[in-house]
Short mmCIF file of C-alpha atoms in Angstrom, two decimals:
data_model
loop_
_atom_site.label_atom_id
_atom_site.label_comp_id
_atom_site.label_asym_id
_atom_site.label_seq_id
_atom_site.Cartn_x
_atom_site.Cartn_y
_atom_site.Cartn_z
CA UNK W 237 0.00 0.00 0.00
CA UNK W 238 3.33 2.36 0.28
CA UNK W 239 3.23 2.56 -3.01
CA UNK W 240 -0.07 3.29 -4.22
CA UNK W 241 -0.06 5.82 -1.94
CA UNK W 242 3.50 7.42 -2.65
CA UNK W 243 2.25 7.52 -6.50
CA UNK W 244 -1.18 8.93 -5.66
CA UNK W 245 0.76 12.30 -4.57
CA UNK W 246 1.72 15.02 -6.42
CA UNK W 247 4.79 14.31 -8.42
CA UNK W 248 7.79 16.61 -8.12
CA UNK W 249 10.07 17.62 -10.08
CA UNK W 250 13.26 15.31 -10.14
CA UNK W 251 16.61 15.93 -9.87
CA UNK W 252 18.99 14.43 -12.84
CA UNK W 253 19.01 10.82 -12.83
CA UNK W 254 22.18 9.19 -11.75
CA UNK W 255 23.89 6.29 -13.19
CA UNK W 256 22.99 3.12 -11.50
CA UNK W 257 25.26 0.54 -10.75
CA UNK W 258 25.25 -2.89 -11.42
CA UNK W 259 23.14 -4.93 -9.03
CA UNK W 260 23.20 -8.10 -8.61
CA UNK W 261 20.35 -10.57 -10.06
CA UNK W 262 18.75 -12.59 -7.07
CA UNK W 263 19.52 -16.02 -7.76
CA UNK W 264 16.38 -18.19 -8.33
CA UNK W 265 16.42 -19.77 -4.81
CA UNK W 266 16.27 -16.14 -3.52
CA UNK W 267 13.22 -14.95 -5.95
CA UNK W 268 11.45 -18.17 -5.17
CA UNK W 269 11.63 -17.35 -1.39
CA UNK W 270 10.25 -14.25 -1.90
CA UNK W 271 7.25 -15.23 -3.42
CA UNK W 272 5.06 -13.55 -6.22
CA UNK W 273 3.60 -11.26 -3.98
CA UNK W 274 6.47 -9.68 -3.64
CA UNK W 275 8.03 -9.95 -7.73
CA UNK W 276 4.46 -8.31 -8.50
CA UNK W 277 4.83 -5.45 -6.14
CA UNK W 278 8.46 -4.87 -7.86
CA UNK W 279 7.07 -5.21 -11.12
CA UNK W 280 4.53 -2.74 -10.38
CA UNK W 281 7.46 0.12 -8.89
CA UNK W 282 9.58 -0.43 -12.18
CA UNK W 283 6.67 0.27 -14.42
CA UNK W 284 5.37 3.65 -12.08
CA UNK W 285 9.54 4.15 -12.18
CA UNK W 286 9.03 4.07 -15.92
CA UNK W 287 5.90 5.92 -16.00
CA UNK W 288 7.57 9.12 -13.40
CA UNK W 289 10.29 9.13 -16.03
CA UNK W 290 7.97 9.72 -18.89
CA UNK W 291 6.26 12.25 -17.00
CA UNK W 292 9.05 14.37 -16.39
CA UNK W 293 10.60 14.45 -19.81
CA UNK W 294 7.22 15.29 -21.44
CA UNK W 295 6.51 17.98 -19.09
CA UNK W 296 9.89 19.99 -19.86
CA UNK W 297 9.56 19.36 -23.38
CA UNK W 298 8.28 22.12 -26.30
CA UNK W 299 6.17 19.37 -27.40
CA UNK W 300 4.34 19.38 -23.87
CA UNK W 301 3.56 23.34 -24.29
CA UNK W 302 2.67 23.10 -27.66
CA UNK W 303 -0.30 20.50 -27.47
CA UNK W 304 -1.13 22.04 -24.51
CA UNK W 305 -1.97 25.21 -25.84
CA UNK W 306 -3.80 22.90 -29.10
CA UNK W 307 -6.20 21.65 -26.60
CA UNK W 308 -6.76 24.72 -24.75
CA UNK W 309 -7.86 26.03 -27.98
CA UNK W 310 -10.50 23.68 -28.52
CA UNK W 311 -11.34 23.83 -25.10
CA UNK W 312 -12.17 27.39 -25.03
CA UNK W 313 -14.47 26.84 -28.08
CA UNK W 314 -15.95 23.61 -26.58
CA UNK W 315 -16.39 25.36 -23.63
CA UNK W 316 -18.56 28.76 -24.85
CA UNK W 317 -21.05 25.68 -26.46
CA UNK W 318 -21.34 24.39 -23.46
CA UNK W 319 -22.19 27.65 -21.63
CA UNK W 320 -25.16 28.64 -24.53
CA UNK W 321 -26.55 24.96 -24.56
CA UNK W 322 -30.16 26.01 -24.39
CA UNK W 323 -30.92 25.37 -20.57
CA UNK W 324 -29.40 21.23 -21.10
CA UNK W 325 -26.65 21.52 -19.21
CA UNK W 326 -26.88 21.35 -15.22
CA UNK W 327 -25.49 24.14 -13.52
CA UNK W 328 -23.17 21.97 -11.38
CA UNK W 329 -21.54 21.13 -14.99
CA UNK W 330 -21.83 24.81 -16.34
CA UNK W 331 -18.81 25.92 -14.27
CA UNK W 332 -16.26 25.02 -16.56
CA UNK W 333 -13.64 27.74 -16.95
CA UNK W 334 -10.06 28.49 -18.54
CA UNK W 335 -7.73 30.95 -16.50
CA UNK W 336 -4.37 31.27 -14.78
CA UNK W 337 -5.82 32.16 -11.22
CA UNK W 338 -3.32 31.12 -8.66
CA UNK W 339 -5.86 29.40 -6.36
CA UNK W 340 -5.08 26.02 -8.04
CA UNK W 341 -5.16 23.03 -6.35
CA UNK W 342 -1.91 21.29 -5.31
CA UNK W 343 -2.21 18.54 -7.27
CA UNK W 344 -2.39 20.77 -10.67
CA UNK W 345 0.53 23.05 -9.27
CA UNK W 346 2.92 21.11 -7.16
CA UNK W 347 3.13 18.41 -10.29
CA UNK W 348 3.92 21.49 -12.55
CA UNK W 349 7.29 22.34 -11.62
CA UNK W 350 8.91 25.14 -13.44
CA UNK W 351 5.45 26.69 -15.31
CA UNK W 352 4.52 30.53 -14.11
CA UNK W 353 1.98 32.02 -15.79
CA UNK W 354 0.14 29.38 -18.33
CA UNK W 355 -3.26 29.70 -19.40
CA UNK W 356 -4.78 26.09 -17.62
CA UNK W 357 -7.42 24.16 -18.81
CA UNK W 358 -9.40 23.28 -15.69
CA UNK W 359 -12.84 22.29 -15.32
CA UNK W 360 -15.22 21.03 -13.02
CA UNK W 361 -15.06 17.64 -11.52
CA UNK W 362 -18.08 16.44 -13.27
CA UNK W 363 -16.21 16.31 -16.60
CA UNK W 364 -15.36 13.02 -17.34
CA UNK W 365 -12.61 11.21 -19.79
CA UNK W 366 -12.48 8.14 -21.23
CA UNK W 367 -9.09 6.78 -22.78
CA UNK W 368 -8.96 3.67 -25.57
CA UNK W 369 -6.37 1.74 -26.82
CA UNK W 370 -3.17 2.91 -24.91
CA UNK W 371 -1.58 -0.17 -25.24
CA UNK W 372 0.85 -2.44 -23.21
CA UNK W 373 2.54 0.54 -21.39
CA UNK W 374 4.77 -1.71 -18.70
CA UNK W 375 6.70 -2.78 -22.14
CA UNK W 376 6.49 -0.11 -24.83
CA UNK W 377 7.53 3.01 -24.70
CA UNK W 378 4.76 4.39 -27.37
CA UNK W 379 2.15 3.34 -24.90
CA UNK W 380 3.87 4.74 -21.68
CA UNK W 381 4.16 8.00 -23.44
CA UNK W 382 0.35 8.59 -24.08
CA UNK W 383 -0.20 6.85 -20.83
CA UNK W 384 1.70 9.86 -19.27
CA UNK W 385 0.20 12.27 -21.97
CA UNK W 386 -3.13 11.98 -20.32
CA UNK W 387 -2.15 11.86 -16.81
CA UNK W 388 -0.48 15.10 -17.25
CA UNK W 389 -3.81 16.19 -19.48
CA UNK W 390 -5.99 15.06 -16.39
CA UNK W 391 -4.00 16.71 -13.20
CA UNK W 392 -4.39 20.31 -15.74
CA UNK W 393 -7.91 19.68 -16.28
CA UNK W 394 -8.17 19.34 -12.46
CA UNK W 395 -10.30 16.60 -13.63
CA UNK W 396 -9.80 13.47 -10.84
CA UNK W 397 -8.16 10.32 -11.88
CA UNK W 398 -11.43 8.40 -10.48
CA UNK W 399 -13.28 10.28 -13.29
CA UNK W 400 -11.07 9.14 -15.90
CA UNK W 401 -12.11 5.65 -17.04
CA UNK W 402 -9.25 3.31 -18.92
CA UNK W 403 -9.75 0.03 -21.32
CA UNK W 404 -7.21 -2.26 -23.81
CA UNK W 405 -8.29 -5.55 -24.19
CA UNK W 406 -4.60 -6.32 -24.31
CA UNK W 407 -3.62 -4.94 -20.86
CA UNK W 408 -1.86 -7.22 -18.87
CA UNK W 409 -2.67 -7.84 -15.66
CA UNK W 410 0.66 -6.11 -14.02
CA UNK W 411 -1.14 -3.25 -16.25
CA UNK W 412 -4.16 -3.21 -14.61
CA UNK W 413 -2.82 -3.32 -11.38
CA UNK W 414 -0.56 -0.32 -11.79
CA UNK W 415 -3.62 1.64 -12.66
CA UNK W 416 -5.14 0.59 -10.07
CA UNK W 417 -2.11 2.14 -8.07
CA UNK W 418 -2.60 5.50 -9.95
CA UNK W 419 -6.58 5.72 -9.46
CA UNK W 420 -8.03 5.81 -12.92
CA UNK W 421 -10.90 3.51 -13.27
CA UNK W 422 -9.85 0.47 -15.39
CA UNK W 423 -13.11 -0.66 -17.70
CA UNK W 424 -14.01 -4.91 -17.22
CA UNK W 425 -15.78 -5.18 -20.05
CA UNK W 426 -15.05 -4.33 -24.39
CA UNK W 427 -16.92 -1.60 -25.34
CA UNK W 428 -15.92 -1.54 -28.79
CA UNK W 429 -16.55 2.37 -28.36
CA UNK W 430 -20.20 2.17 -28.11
CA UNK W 431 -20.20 4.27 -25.14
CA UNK W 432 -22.95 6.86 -24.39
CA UNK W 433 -21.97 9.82 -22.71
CA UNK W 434 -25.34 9.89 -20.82
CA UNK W 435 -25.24 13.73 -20.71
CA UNK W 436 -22.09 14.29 -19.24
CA UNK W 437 -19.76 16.48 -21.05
CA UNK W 438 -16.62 13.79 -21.85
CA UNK W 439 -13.36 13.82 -23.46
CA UNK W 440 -12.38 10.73 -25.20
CA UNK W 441 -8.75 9.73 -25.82
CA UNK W 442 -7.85 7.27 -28.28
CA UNK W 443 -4.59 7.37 -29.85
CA UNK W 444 -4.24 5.15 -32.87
CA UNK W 445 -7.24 2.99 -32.38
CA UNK W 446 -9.04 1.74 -35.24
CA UNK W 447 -11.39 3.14 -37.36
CA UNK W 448 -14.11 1.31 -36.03
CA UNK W 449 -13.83 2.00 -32.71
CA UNK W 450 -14.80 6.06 -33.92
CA UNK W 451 -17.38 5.21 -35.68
CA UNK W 452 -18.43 3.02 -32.66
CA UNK W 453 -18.26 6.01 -30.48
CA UNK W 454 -20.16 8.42 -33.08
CA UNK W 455 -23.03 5.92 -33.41
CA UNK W 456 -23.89 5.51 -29.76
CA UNK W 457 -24.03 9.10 -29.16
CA UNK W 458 -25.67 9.73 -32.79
CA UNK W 459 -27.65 13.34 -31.58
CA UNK W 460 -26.52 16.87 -31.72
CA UNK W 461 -26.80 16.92 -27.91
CA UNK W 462 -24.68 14.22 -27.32
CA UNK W 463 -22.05 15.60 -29.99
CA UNK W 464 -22.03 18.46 -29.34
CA UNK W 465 -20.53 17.62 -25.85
CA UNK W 466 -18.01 15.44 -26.90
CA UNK W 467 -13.97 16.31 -27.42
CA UNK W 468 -12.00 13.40 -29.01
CA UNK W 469 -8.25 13.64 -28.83
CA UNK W 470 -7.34 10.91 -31.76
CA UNK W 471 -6.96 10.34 -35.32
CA UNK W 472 -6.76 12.96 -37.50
CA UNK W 473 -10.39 12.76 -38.94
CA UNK W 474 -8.59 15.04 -41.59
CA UNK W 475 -5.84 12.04 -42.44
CA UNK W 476 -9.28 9.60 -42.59
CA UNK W 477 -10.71 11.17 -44.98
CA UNK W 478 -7.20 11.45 -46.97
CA UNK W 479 -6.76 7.65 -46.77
CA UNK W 480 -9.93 6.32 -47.41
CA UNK W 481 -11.86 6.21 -50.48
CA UNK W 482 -15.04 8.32 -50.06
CA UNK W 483 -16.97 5.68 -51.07
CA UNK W 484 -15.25 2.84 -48.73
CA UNK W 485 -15.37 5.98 -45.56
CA UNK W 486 -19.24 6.08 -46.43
CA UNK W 487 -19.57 2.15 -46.63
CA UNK W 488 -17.49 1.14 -43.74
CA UNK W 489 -17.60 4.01 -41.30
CA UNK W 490 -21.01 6.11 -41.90
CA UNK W 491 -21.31 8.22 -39.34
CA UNK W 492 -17.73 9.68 -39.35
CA UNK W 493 -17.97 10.02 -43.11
CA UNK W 494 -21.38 12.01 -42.11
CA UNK W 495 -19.49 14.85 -39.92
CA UNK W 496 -16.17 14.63 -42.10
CA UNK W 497 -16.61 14.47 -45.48
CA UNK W 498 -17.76 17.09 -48.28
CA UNK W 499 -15.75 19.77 -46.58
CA UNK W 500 -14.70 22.36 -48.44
CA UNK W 501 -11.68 24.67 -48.57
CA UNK W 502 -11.35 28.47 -47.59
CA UNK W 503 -8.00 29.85 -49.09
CA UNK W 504 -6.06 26.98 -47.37
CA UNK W 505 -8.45 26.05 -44.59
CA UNK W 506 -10.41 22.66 -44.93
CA UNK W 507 -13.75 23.08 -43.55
CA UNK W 508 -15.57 20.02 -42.51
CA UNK W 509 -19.36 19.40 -42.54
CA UNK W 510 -20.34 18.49 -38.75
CA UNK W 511 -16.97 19.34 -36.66
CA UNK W 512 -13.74 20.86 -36.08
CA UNK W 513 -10.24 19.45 -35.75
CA UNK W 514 -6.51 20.99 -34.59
CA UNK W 515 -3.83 19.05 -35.33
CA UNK W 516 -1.12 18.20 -32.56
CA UNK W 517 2.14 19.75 -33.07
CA UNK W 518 4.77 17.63 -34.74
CA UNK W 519 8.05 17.39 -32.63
CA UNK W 520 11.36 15.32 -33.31
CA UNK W 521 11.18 13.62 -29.42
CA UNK W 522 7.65 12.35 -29.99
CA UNK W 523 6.59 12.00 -33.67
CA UNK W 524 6.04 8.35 -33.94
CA UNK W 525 3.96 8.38 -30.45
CA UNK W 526 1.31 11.44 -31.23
CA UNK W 527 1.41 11.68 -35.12
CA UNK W 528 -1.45 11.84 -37.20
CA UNK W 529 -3.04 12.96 -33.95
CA UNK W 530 -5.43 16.24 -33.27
CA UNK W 531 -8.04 17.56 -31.59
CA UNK W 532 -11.71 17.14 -32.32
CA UNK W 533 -15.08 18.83 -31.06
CA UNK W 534 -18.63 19.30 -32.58
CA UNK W 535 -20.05 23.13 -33.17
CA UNK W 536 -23.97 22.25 -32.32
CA UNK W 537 -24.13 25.24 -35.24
CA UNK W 538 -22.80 22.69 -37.80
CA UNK W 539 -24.51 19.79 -36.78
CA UNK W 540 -27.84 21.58 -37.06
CA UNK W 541 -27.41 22.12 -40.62
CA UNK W 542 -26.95 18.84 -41.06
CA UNK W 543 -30.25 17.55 -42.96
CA UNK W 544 -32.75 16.00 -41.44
CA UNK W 545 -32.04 12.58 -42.72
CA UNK W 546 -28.81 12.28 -41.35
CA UNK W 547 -29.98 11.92 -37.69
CA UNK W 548 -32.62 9.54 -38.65
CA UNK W 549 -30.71 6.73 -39.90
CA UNK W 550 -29.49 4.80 -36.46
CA UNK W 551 -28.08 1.45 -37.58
CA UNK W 552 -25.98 -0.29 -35.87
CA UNK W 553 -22.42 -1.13 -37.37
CA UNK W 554 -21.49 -4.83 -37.88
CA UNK W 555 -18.66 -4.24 -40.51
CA UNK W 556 -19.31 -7.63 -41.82
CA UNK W 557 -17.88 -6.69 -45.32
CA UNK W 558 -15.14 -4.93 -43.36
CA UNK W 559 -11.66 -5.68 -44.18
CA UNK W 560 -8.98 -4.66 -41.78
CA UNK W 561 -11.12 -3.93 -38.93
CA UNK W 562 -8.39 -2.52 -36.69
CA UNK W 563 -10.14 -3.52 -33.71
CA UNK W 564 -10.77 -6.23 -30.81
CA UNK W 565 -13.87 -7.19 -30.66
CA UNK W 566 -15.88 -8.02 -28.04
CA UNK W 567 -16.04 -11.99 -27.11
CA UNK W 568 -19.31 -13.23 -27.29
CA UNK W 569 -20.60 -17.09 -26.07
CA UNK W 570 -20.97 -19.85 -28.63
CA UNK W 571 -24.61 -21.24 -27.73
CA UNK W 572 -23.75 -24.35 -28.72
CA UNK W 573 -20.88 -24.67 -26.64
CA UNK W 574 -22.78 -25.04 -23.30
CA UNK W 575 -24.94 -28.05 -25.14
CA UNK W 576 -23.40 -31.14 -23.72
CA UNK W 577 -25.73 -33.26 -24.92
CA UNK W 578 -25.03 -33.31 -28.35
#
């Protein structure tokens, strides 16, 4: 329990790693002795080791700054909608507000070292983010970086790490239990995306998951309401559109092709049908973990135009001419495998 709670506190700034020496490997007489117990509980420290060391390179980077700023951005805009939302939105979510005040909490400033004077992001505790498809983060270093990403993202945001909830169908249990440790809410079941954000304003974070898994999200919250309080922090819907063949996007993946495609340009500016997207600034440390990544959000203006016939049509997705689905999907029970009798 030393741990979880060492983690749980604010995380200071370090001073320069040193060199470590060479230790010497228990021998396998010794490890035995101690029991698994104890070999999980040091697997767990290494990987929060790894995780604090992630945390402070990202947070003195440019690239940190930078993305930062490209969320607060969309934030600001996302945040006015949520303000002139026609008498939907409780007042106890309504309070959502971007400044620099110096009445922060400790856990946004003491795990800040170094910043004076940045615009925040913070909200109220209501807001709520949901993270896909980080990935095996004990072992690669891809996944550990976004892992980090949105930890630092969450303690700006003020938003608790209770109301941040956390699924990969390939997390290993060593994964799970580390955040357990750092008190995000780990998901039991495969959503496949299809997760309705009930009314609560949410920001979903899901760095190079499939396709499917958007259009998942999109479909269960298929309403300018619900859309219109959504932020998604992913794909470049942009790059999508780029990649795909119009008619395979409209096939496969309806309901992004509905808010993304038949844009149209202004002088160099790519206007899109039902949202808006900022890309995430490109830096040499961290292309290959955030590329092809930006910032999306849904102006209930745009959706509105949308005809009438777009909102109507509610099927669900089954991709069953899909090739390269991109995604794990959910497990479901053979009904003839509990008949014993056959």
């Amino acid at each position: 329990m030393a741990t979880a709670a060492a983690v749980l506190e604010p995380w200071q700034a370090a001073a320069p790693r040193k060199r470590r020496s060479a230790a010497r490997r228990p021998s396998r007489r010794e490890a035995a002795a101690r029991g698994p117990e104890v070999d999980s509980e040091a697997d767990s420290a290494a990987v929060l080791r790894r995780i604090r060391e992630a945390w402070e390179d990202l947070l003195l980077s440019d690239f940190w700054s930078s993305a930062l700023e490209t969320i607060n951005r969309c934030l600001r805009k996302h945040q006015e909608q949520l303000k002139t939302l026609a008498g939907t939105l409780p007042e106890a979510l309504g309070n959502l507000h971007l400044d620099s005040s110096p009445a922060e909490p400790d856990v946004a400033r003491d795990c800040m070292p170094g910043e004076t004077g940045e615009t925040l992001v913070t909200g109220a505790c209501h807001l709520k983010c949901v993270c896909y498809g980080i990935g095996n983060f004990a072992t690669c270093v891809i996944a550990r970086n976004q892992l980090t990403f949105v930890l630092l993202f969450l303690e700006k945001c003020r938003i608790p790490r209770s109301h941040c909830c956390v699924y990969d169908p390939l997390f290993s249990q060593l994964e799970i239990a580390v955040l357990n440790t750092l008190g995000v809410t780990v998901l039991n079941e495969n959503e496949e995306g299809k997760r309705s954000i009930c009314g609560e304003p949410t920001i979903f974070y899901m760095l190079h998951c499939g396709t499917a898994l958007y259009n998942n999200l999109l479909w269960s919250n298929w309403s300018v309401d619900a859309l219109s309080k959504m932020v998604i922090i992913g794909n470049s819907f942009r790059g999508l559109e780029e990649r795909l063949l119009t008619r395979i996007l409209q096939k496969n993946y309806p309901y992004i092709a509905k808010v993304s495609i038949w844009t149209k340009r202004v002088g160099q500016k790519q206007i899109f049908k039902g949202l808006e997207e900022l890309e995430f600034p490109q830096t040499p440390q961290y292309t290959d973990i955030f590329n092809d990544t930006s910032v999306h959000w849904f102006p209930a203006q745009k959706l509105e135009q949308l005809s009438a016939d777009t909102w109507v049509f509610r099927e669900e997705p089954d991709y069953q001419d899909c090739e390269d689905l991109e995604i794990i999907r959910k497990k479901t029970e053979d009904p003839s495998a509990g008949d014993s009798s056959s």
